[in-house]
Short mmCIF file of C-alpha atoms and ligand atoms in Angstrom, two decimals:
data_model
loop_
_atom_site.label_atom_id
_atom_site.label_comp_id
_atom_site.label_asym_id
_atom_site.label_seq_id
_atom_site.Cartn_x
_atom_site.Cartn_y
_atom_site.Cartn_z
CA UNK A 265 -17.23 76.80 4.39
CA UNK A 266 -19.03 73.35 3.59
CA UNK A 267 -22.01 71.53 5.22
CA UNK A 268 -20.86 67.97 6.28
CA UNK A 269 -23.00 64.76 5.98
CA UNK A 270 -23.49 65.28 9.72
CA UNK A 271 -25.26 68.48 8.95
CA UNK A 272 -22.71 70.71 10.67
CA UNK A 273 -20.63 73.48 8.95
CA UNK A 274 -16.86 73.00 8.56
CA UNK A 275 -13.96 74.82 7.22
CA UNK A 276 -10.90 72.53 6.29
CA UNK A 277 -12.17 70.22 8.72
CA UNK A 278 -12.48 72.58 11.51
CA UNK A 279 -15.82 73.36 13.46
CA UNK A 280 -16.48 77.28 13.41
CA UNK A 281 -18.78 76.99 16.37
CA UNK A 282 -15.97 75.62 18.40
CA UNK A 283 -13.73 78.48 17.25
CA UNK A 284 -16.43 80.95 18.53
CA UNK A 285 -16.23 79.17 21.93
CA UNK A 286 -12.42 79.36 22.11
CA UNK A 287 -11.98 82.86 20.71
CA UNK A 288 -15.31 84.55 21.54
CA UNK A 289 -18.15 85.91 19.50
CA UNK A 290 -18.19 87.82 17.21
CA UNK A 291 -15.30 86.34 15.38
CA UNK A 292 -13.76 86.84 11.98
CA UNK A 293 -12.71 83.44 10.37
CA UNK A 294 -10.58 83.49 6.97
CA UNK A 295 -10.00 80.34 4.84
CA UNK A 296 -6.58 80.54 3.54
CA UNK A 297 -7.17 77.84 1.02
CA UNK A 298 -9.82 80.01 -0.64
CA UNK A 299 -7.38 82.85 -0.87
CA UNK A 300 -4.81 80.52 -2.50
CA UNK A 301 -7.58 79.13 -4.96
CA UNK A 302 -8.83 82.69 -6.00
CA UNK A 303 -5.07 83.98 -6.70
CA UNK A 304 -4.45 80.78 -8.68
CA UNK A 305 -7.64 81.13 -10.69
CA UNK A 306 -6.49 84.79 -11.51
CA UNK A 307 -2.94 83.71 -12.48
CA UNK A 308 -4.39 80.89 -14.58
CA UNK A 309 -6.72 83.22 -16.50
CA UNK A 310 -3.65 85.33 -17.57
CA UNK A 311 -1.17 82.56 -17.80
CA UNK A 312 0.07 83.64 -21.30
CA UNK A 313 0.79 87.17 -20.20
CA UNK A 314 3.55 88.96 -18.16
CA UNK A 315 1.19 89.76 -15.40
CA UNK A 316 1.55 90.81 -11.84
CA UNK A 317 -1.15 90.76 -8.96
CA UNK A 318 -0.95 93.85 -6.71
CA UNK A 319 -3.37 92.99 -3.80
CA UNK A 320 -5.35 96.10 -2.79
CA UNK A 321 -4.86 95.57 0.85
CA UNK A 322 -7.43 98.03 1.89
CA UNK A 323 -9.72 94.92 1.71
CA UNK A 324 -8.08 93.18 4.39
CA UNK A 325 -4.73 94.05 6.15
CA UNK A 326 -4.32 91.45 8.74
CA UNK A 327 -0.66 90.71 8.56
CA UNK A 328 -1.37 86.96 8.32
CA UNK A 329 -3.35 87.49 5.13
CA UNK A 330 -0.51 89.71 3.79
CA UNK A 331 2.06 87.21 4.64
CA UNK A 332 0.02 84.55 2.65
CA UNK A 333 -0.15 86.86 -0.21
CA UNK A 334 3.59 87.14 -0.18
CA UNK A 335 4.18 83.46 0.08
CA UNK A 336 2.01 82.97 -3.15
CA UNK A 337 3.70 85.69 -5.19
CA UNK A 338 1.15 88.41 -4.93
CA UNK A 339 2.45 91.80 -4.41
CA UNK A 340 0.74 94.87 -2.93
CA UNK A 341 -1.21 98.07 -3.70
CA UNK A 342 -1.58 100.46 -0.70
CA UNK A 343 -3.30 103.87 -0.21
CA UNK A 344 -1.77 105.10 2.95
CA UNK A 345 1.38 105.23 4.93
CA UNK A 346 -0.35 102.94 7.45
CA UNK A 347 -0.91 100.23 4.85
CA UNK A 348 2.43 100.69 3.55
CA UNK A 349 4.04 99.96 6.99
CA UNK A 350 1.58 96.80 7.19
CA UNK A 351 3.19 95.68 3.77
CA UNK A 352 6.70 96.25 5.16
CA UNK A 353 5.86 94.32 8.38
CA UNK A 354 4.61 91.40 6.30
CA UNK A 355 7.83 91.18 4.62
CA UNK A 356 7.32 93.19 1.41
CA UNK A 357 10.36 95.09 -0.10
CA UNK A 358 9.52 98.76 -0.77
CA UNK A 359 9.76 98.18 -4.49
CA UNK A 360 7.06 95.29 -4.25
CA UNK A 361 4.47 97.97 -3.04
CA UNK A 362 2.54 100.32 -5.25
CA UNK A 363 1.23 103.49 -3.67
CA UNK A 364 -2.18 104.54 -5.20
CA UNK A 365 -3.16 107.90 -3.21
CA UNK A 366 -6.22 109.80 -3.56
CA UNK A 367 -5.61 113.33 -2.93
CA UNK A 368 -3.29 112.75 0.00
CA UNK A 369 -0.74 115.20 1.52
CA UNK A 370 2.42 115.21 -0.90
CA UNK A 371 4.69 114.36 1.88
CA UNK A 372 2.89 110.97 2.12
CA UNK A 373 4.16 110.46 -1.51
CA UNK A 374 7.72 111.47 -0.68
CA UNK A 375 7.79 109.05 2.02
CA UNK A 376 6.62 106.13 -0.23
CA UNK A 377 8.89 107.07 -2.99
CA UNK A 378 11.93 107.38 -0.54
CA UNK A 379 10.98 103.83 0.92
CA UNK A 380 11.24 102.43 -2.81
CA UNK A 381 7.50 102.38 -3.67
CA UNK A 382 6.28 103.16 -7.05
CA UNK A 383 3.47 105.82 -7.24
CA UNK A 384 0.25 106.16 -9.22
CA UNK A 385 0.06 109.96 -9.51
CA UNK A 386 -3.67 110.89 -9.31
CA UNK A 387 -3.92 114.69 -9.94
CA UNK A 388 -2.12 117.49 -12.10
CA UNK A 389 -0.86 119.28 -8.94
CA UNK A 390 0.80 116.12 -7.71
CA UNK A 391 2.32 115.46 -11.07
CA UNK A 392 3.57 119.04 -11.03
CA UNK A 393 5.13 118.40 -7.34
CA UNK A 394 6.61 115.14 -8.49
CA UNK A 395 8.25 116.74 -11.44
CA UNK A 396 9.68 119.55 -9.50
CA UNK A 397 10.80 117.16 -6.67
CA UNK A 398 12.29 114.30 -8.64
CA UNK A 399 12.56 115.55 -12.27
CA UNK A 400 13.53 112.40 -14.27
CA UNK A 401 15.15 110.64 -11.29
CA UNK A 402 12.04 108.68 -10.05
CA UNK A 403 9.56 106.82 -12.23
CA UNK A 404 5.92 106.91 -11.62
CA UNK A 405 2.58 105.94 -13.12
CA UNK A 406 -0.29 108.04 -13.94
CA UNK A 407 -3.80 107.41 -12.73
CA UNK A 408 -6.13 108.05 -15.69
CA UNK A 409 -9.89 108.63 -15.26
CA UNK A 410 -11.22 107.12 -18.45
CA UNK A 411 -14.80 108.51 -17.91
CA UNK A 412 -16.46 105.36 -18.21
CA UNK A 413 -19.51 104.45 -15.91
CA UNK A 414 -19.30 100.92 -15.09
CA UNK A 415 -20.60 98.44 -12.32
CA UNK A 416 -24.00 98.00 -10.57
CA UNK A 417 -23.58 100.29 -7.41
CA UNK A 418 -22.96 103.93 -8.03
CA UNK A 419 -21.30 104.27 -4.54
CA UNK A 420 -18.49 102.06 -5.46
CA UNK A 421 -17.75 103.37 -9.13
CA UNK A 422 -14.59 105.16 -9.56
CA UNK A 423 -13.95 105.84 -13.44
CA UNK A 424 -16.99 107.93 -14.48
CA UNK A 425 -16.78 111.57 -15.31
CA UNK A 426 -18.03 112.59 -11.83
CA UNK A 427 -15.52 110.45 -9.94
CA UNK A 428 -13.02 112.06 -7.92
CA UNK A 429 -10.34 109.58 -8.81
CA UNK A 430 -7.50 109.97 -11.22
CA UNK A 431 -6.70 112.62 -13.85
CA UNK A 432 -9.42 112.91 -16.52
CA UNK A 433 -8.29 111.52 -19.96
CA UNK A 434 -9.69 114.64 -21.41
CA UNK A 435 -6.71 116.43 -19.73
CA UNK A 436 -4.17 114.53 -21.69
CA UNK A 437 -2.69 117.51 -23.25
CA UNK A 438 -2.17 119.15 -19.76
CA UNK A 439 -0.54 115.84 -18.53
CA UNK A 440 1.84 115.71 -21.43
CA UNK A 441 2.94 119.43 -20.96
CA UNK A 442 3.80 118.91 -17.30
CA UNK A 443 5.53 115.55 -18.12
CA UNK A 444 7.56 117.23 -20.88
CA UNK A 445 8.42 120.20 -18.52
CA UNK A 446 10.04 118.15 -15.94
CA UNK A 447 11.15 115.19 -18.22
CA UNK A 448 9.03 112.90 -15.71
CA UNK A 449 9.81 109.11 -16.24
CA UNK A 450 6.24 107.86 -16.79
CA UNK A 451 6.65 103.92 -16.74
CA UNK A 452 2.97 103.06 -16.50
CA UNK A 453 -0.65 104.12 -16.92
CA UNK A 454 -3.20 103.13 -14.20
CA UNK A 455 -6.98 103.15 -13.94
CA UNK A 456 -9.54 101.42 -11.64
CA UNK A 457 -13.00 101.05 -12.88
CA UNK A 458 -14.86 100.41 -9.58
CA UNK A 459 -15.88 97.36 -7.59
CA UNK A 460 -18.20 94.47 -8.19
CA UNK A 461 -17.89 94.91 -12.06
CA UNK A 462 -19.36 91.52 -13.51
CA UNK A 463 -19.03 91.79 -17.30
CA UNK A 464 -15.70 91.94 -19.39
CA UNK A 465 -17.10 94.77 -21.46
CA UNK A 466 -16.19 97.64 -19.10
CA UNK A 467 -12.56 96.19 -18.55
CA UNK A 468 -12.15 96.13 -22.17
CA UNK A 469 -13.44 99.53 -22.74
CA UNK A 470 -11.23 101.10 -20.30
CA UNK A 471 -8.22 98.91 -21.46
CA UNK A 472 -8.77 100.44 -24.90
CA UNK A 473 -8.82 103.92 -23.51
CA UNK A 474 -5.60 103.32 -21.66
CA UNK A 475 -4.00 101.41 -24.85
CA UNK A 476 -4.88 104.55 -26.96
CA UNK A 477 -3.58 107.06 -24.28
CA UNK A 478 -0.24 104.88 -23.92
CA UNK A 479 0.70 106.03 -27.51
CA UNK A 480 1.59 109.34 -26.00
CA UNK A 481 4.17 107.85 -23.64
CA UNK A 482 7.15 106.20 -25.33
CA UNK A 483 8.72 104.70 -22.14
CA UNK A 484 5.96 102.58 -20.70
CA UNK A 485 6.61 99.47 -19.00
CA UNK A 486 3.29 98.70 -17.16
CA UNK A 487 -0.38 99.11 -17.87
CA UNK A 488 -2.45 98.62 -14.65
CA UNK A 489 -6.03 97.87 -14.87
CA UNK A 490 -6.92 98.06 -11.24
CA UNK A 491 -9.22 95.63 -9.41
CA UNK A 492 -13.04 95.41 -9.23
CA UNK A 493 -13.80 91.90 -10.33
CA UNK A 494 -17.30 90.73 -9.02
CA UNK A 495 -17.51 87.95 -6.62
CA UNK A 496 -20.32 85.64 -5.65
CA UNK A 497 -22.49 86.88 -2.89
CA UNK A 498 -25.01 83.93 -3.04
CA UNK A 499 -25.05 80.56 -4.32
CA UNK A 500 -25.37 80.77 -8.22
CA UNK A 501 -24.62 84.40 -8.32
CA UNK A 502 -23.25 85.92 -11.48
CA UNK A 503 -19.64 86.60 -11.16
CA UNK A 504 -16.76 87.83 -13.36
CA UNK A 505 -15.93 84.90 -15.73
CA UNK A 506 -12.28 85.16 -15.23
CA UNK A 507 -11.30 82.69 -17.96
CA UNK A 508 -13.24 84.71 -20.38
CA UNK A 509 -11.94 87.99 -19.19
CA UNK A 510 -8.47 86.64 -19.21
CA UNK A 511 -8.80 85.53 -22.80
CA UNK A 512 -10.34 88.78 -24.11
CA UNK A 513 -7.95 91.03 -22.34
CA UNK A 514 -4.87 89.07 -23.04
CA UNK A 515 -5.69 89.06 -26.76
CA UNK A 516 -6.21 92.96 -26.71
CA UNK A 517 -2.99 93.36 -24.59
CA UNK A 518 -0.94 91.33 -26.95
CA UNK A 519 -2.20 93.40 -29.92
CA UNK A 520 -1.41 96.51 -28.14
CA UNK A 521 2.05 95.40 -27.16
CA UNK A 522 2.79 94.60 -30.87
CA UNK A 523 1.70 98.05 -31.91
CA UNK A 524 3.47 99.70 -28.97
CA UNK A 525 6.62 97.94 -30.12
CA UNK A 526 7.41 96.39 -26.76
CA UNK A 527 6.29 93.76 -24.33
CA UNK A 528 4.77 95.45 -21.39
CA UNK A 529 3.72 94.23 -17.88
CA UNK A 530 0.04 93.99 -17.17
CA UNK A 531 -0.97 94.60 -13.57
CA UNK A 532 -4.27 94.08 -11.61
CA UNK A 533 -5.18 95.22 -8.07
CA UNK A 534 -7.97 93.07 -6.93
CA UNK A 535 -9.16 93.18 -3.32
CA UNK A 536 -12.64 91.47 -3.19
CA UNK A 537 -11.74 88.83 -5.66
CA UNK A 538 -8.85 87.55 -3.56
CA UNK A 539 -10.26 87.80 0.02
CA UNK A 540 -13.96 88.30 0.14
CA UNK A 541 -15.17 84.78 -0.15
CA UNK A 542 -12.49 83.54 2.25
CA UNK A 543 -14.01 85.19 5.14
CA UNK A 544 -17.00 84.66 7.37
CA UNK A 545 -18.17 86.85 10.36
CA UNK A 546 -19.65 84.54 13.07
CA UNK A 547 -22.08 86.21 15.47
CA UNK A 548 -24.26 84.94 18.29
CA UNK A 549 -28.07 85.59 18.34
CA UNK A 550 -28.66 87.78 21.40
CA UNK A 551 -32.57 88.09 21.10
CA UNK A 552 -35.33 86.95 19.00
CA UNK A 553 -38.06 89.47 19.07
CA UNK A 554 -41.39 88.41 17.50
CA UNK A 555 -42.82 91.73 16.52
CA UNK A 556 -46.33 92.05 14.95
CA UNK A 557 -44.59 93.64 11.91
CA UNK A 558 -41.46 91.53 11.58
CA UNK A 559 -39.54 88.95 13.51
CA UNK A 560 -36.25 90.62 14.57
CA UNK A 561 -33.14 88.49 15.11
CA UNK A 562 -30.65 90.76 17.11
CA UNK A 563 -26.95 89.61 17.23
CA UNK A 564 -23.89 90.68 19.05
CA UNK A 565 -22.54 92.80 16.21
CA UNK A 566 -23.57 95.55 14.07
CA UNK A 567 -22.50 98.23 11.59
CA UNK A 568 -19.28 98.67 13.74
CA UNK A 569 -18.08 95.31 12.46
CA UNK A 570 -19.64 94.82 8.98
CA UNK A 571 -20.97 98.01 7.48
CA UNK A 572 -21.41 97.02 3.88
CA UNK A 573 -25.18 96.00 4.19
CA UNK A 574 -25.89 99.38 5.78
CA UNK A 575 -23.36 101.58 3.51
CA UNK A 576 -23.71 100.09 0.12
CA UNK A 577 -27.03 97.86 0.48
CA UNK A 578 -24.74 94.92 0.00
CA UNK A 579 -26.21 91.59 0.20
CA UNK A 580 -24.33 89.12 2.54
CA UNK A 581 -25.65 85.49 2.63
CA UNK A 582 -26.43 84.41 6.29
CA UNK A 583 -26.21 80.90 7.43
CA UNK A 584 -27.66 79.55 10.71
CA UNK A 585 -24.75 77.39 11.64
CA UNK A 586 -26.50 76.24 14.71
CA UNK A 587 -29.47 74.84 12.95
CA UNK A 588 -28.59 74.22 9.14
CA UNK A 589 -31.81 72.33 8.37
CA UNK A 590 -34.37 74.02 10.47
CA UNK A 591 -37.78 75.25 9.02
CA UNK A 592 -37.17 78.31 6.95
CA UNK A 593 -38.82 81.38 8.32
CA UNK A 594 -38.48 85.15 7.48
CA UNK A 595 -36.48 87.32 9.67
CA UNK A 596 -34.91 90.85 9.84
CA UNK A 597 -31.36 90.15 11.01
CA UNK A 598 -30.21 93.31 13.05
CA UNK A 599 -27.34 94.63 15.14
CA UNK A 600 -26.94 95.76 18.66
CA UNK A 601 -25.86 99.41 17.78
CA UNK A 602 -28.20 102.24 18.51
CA UNK A 603 -28.80 102.87 14.66
CA UNK A 604 -30.95 101.13 12.25
CA UNK A 605 -28.11 98.60 11.54
CA UNK A 606 -30.02 96.00 9.32
CA UNK A 607 -27.87 93.19 7.98
CA UNK A 608 -30.77 91.74 6.18
CA UNK A 609 -34.58 92.34 5.77
CA UNK A 610 -37.17 89.65 5.23
CA UNK A 611 -34.50 86.91 4.95
CA UNK A 612 -35.49 83.35 4.87
CA UNK A 613 -33.43 81.36 7.52
CA UNK A 614 -33.64 78.11 9.31
CA UNK A 615 -35.46 78.74 12.45
CA UNK A 616 -33.36 80.97 14.81
CA UNK A 617 -33.38 80.88 18.54
CA UNK A 618 -31.46 82.94 21.13
CA UNK A 619 -27.81 81.78 21.43
CA UNK A 620 -27.62 80.35 17.78
CA UNK A 621 -24.34 81.14 15.77
CA UNK A 622 -25.13 82.82 12.52
CA UNK A 623 -22.47 83.39 9.78
CA UNK A 624 -22.16 86.29 7.32
CA UNK A 625 -20.52 85.21 4.12
CA UNK A 626 -18.26 87.41 2.00
CA UNK A 627 -16.87 88.94 5.02
CA UNK A 628 -13.19 88.64 4.06
CA UNK A 629 -13.01 91.83 2.19
CA UNK A 630 -14.02 95.30 3.61
CA UNK A 631 -15.21 93.68 6.72
CA UNK A 632 -12.76 94.45 9.70
CA UNK A 633 -10.99 96.93 7.70
CA UNK A 634 -14.02 99.09 7.63
CA UNK A 635 -15.07 98.40 11.25
CA UNK A 636 -15.23 101.03 14.12
CA UNK A 637 -15.58 101.35 17.89
CA UNK A 638 -18.86 102.98 17.52
CA UNK A 639 -20.87 102.69 20.69
CA UNK A 640 -17.59 101.91 22.49
CA UNK A 641 -17.62 98.31 21.22
CA UNK A 642 -14.57 96.15 20.72
CA UNK A 643 -13.45 94.98 17.31
CA UNK A 644 -13.58 91.10 17.03
CA UNK A 645 -10.75 88.69 16.89
CA UNK A 646 -9.64 87.12 13.60
CA UNK A 647 -8.75 83.56 12.98
CA UNK A 648 -6.96 82.33 9.79
CA UNK A 649 -7.38 78.66 8.88
CA UNK A 650 -4.43 77.52 6.63
CA UNK A 651 -3.08 74.12 5.91
CA UNK A 652 -5.77 72.58 8.02
CA UNK A 653 -4.85 74.49 11.26
CA UNK A 654 -6.62 77.39 12.79
CA UNK A 655 -4.80 80.13 14.58
CA UNK A 656 -5.98 83.38 15.98
CA UNK A 657 -4.26 86.23 14.03
CA UNK A 658 -5.75 89.20 16.03
CA UNK A 659 -7.03 89.12 19.39
CA UNK A 660 -10.35 90.90 20.49
CA UNK A 661 -9.98 94.33 21.72
CA UNK A 662 -10.50 95.39 25.20
CA UNK A 663 -11.40 98.47 27.14
CA UNK A 664 -7.57 99.21 27.54
CA UNK A 665 -7.17 99.38 23.79
CA UNK A 666 -10.01 101.86 23.54
CA UNK A 667 -8.50 103.98 26.22
CA UNK A 668 -4.95 103.99 24.79
CA UNK A 669 -5.55 107.42 22.88
CA UNK A 670 -7.52 109.18 25.38
CA UNK A 671 -5.42 111.66 27.50
CA UNK A 672 -7.81 112.72 30.18
CA UNK A 673 -8.03 109.61 32.20
N1 LLP B 124 -7.49 99.62 -6.87
C1 LLP B 124 -8.01 100.58 -6.38
C2 LLP B 124 -7.28 101.89 -6.79
C3 LLP B 124 -8.95 100.84 -5.49
O1 LLP B 124 -9.48 102.05 -5.17
C4 LLP B 124 -9.69 99.65 -5.12
C5 LLP B 124 -11.06 99.71 -4.32
C6 LLP B 124 -9.11 98.40 -5.62
C7 LLP B 124 -8.16 98.40 -6.28
C8 LLP B 124 -9.94 97.11 -5.21
O2 LLP B 124 -11.19 96.83 -5.73
P1 LLP B 124 -11.84 95.54 -5.51
O3 LLP B 124 -11.05 94.52 -6.32
O4 LLP B 124 -11.84 95.21 -3.98
O5 LLP B 124 -13.20 95.63 -5.96
N2 LLP B 124 -15.59 99.12 0.18
C9 LLP B 124 -16.21 98.79 -0.82
C10 LLP B 124 -15.44 98.67 -2.26
C11 LLP B 124 -14.60 100.00 -2.60
C12 LLP B 124 -13.14 99.76 -2.55
C13 LLP B 124 -12.40 101.06 -2.97
N3 LLP B 124 -11.33 100.76 -3.72
C14 LLP B 124 -17.00 97.60 -0.65
O6 LLP B 124 -17.03 97.09 0.38
O7 LLP B 124 -17.71 97.09 -1.62
#
């Protein structure tokens, strides 16, 4: 979103305030150009490598976003039968979808395999089941837990020793035993370090662990390093330097392939990196409460629509779209939910008045997909702006939608 010379915000020449008038507030708006730019950036950083992007669609499953990904040559990583179905609806073939479960019922794995997906096996019991069920007739990848603590926020780290995800690298002997017992075709090793990881170092560290582990598996075709690249949350924020990461990992990957004796494919599964910056959540100020302790700005949204600030303490930049150049004042921006749903504390914003439209930045990832109907509130509509045109890609919910699953009407 840009500020114009006329001191108004615009996305591809479109006025977001008008969108909120047309589609209602609150409103999620995604900028397709940003998604295209981020994907191109990642592809460019690994240009010399046989690399595939598997978009972790838990970040944003809007079908229009998934179709855009497909159009630009990005494949899919899913974690549930529901996400798998979304992928199929968006036009993906089963074999373009990777299923990365986390302790799911094995029947979900069966359904994914039978629909052509490739699975990242995440536990010894699942590996046993996979071997018993498919022997050497279906390939799979193994999700390794490398026991590396990386990233700033403990709540979104996934590769440290205490993490529930994957099979510990310390259990390699046991893994090899099961693989041998059923002659399972292991075609790849996978790991996901966590989210919001800025530096190249943790990626290199876990890559080295996977490369070392790979020597025990002679039939590999894929090394999957997961997602987790850090994005910019406020102007000037430190982010993953994709060019640097690309150079460093490509170099090590090439050396590994030489040692391994074959050219493998390198996969990444970014969620945030591709969609976070593309999205804004536009909300309307319902009440400005001048309290002796704080100035509270209430908005017509809350943890039901964007839970990241409350769940992880995440910073989301806030813009006063209605008054970009007003005098800066400190505010606590809070929701309308009957919980302490604080979006921002003591935040300097251009003077806020009732009825103003505020925008939360970085709302393209883990925004609507983590939303709920708490307090019997409706989920907002979504708009995608692509090729200079805005269109609604999800309507706002109604009372009818909420009653659909109640059986005691
Ligand atoms: N691959 C796997 C196996 C994952 O579990 C995840 C995220 C990703 C890829 C994508 O990670 P990303 O590139 O988006 O960081 N809800 C949290 C983030 C936790 C996501 C869990 N897994 C947040 O809003 O910060």
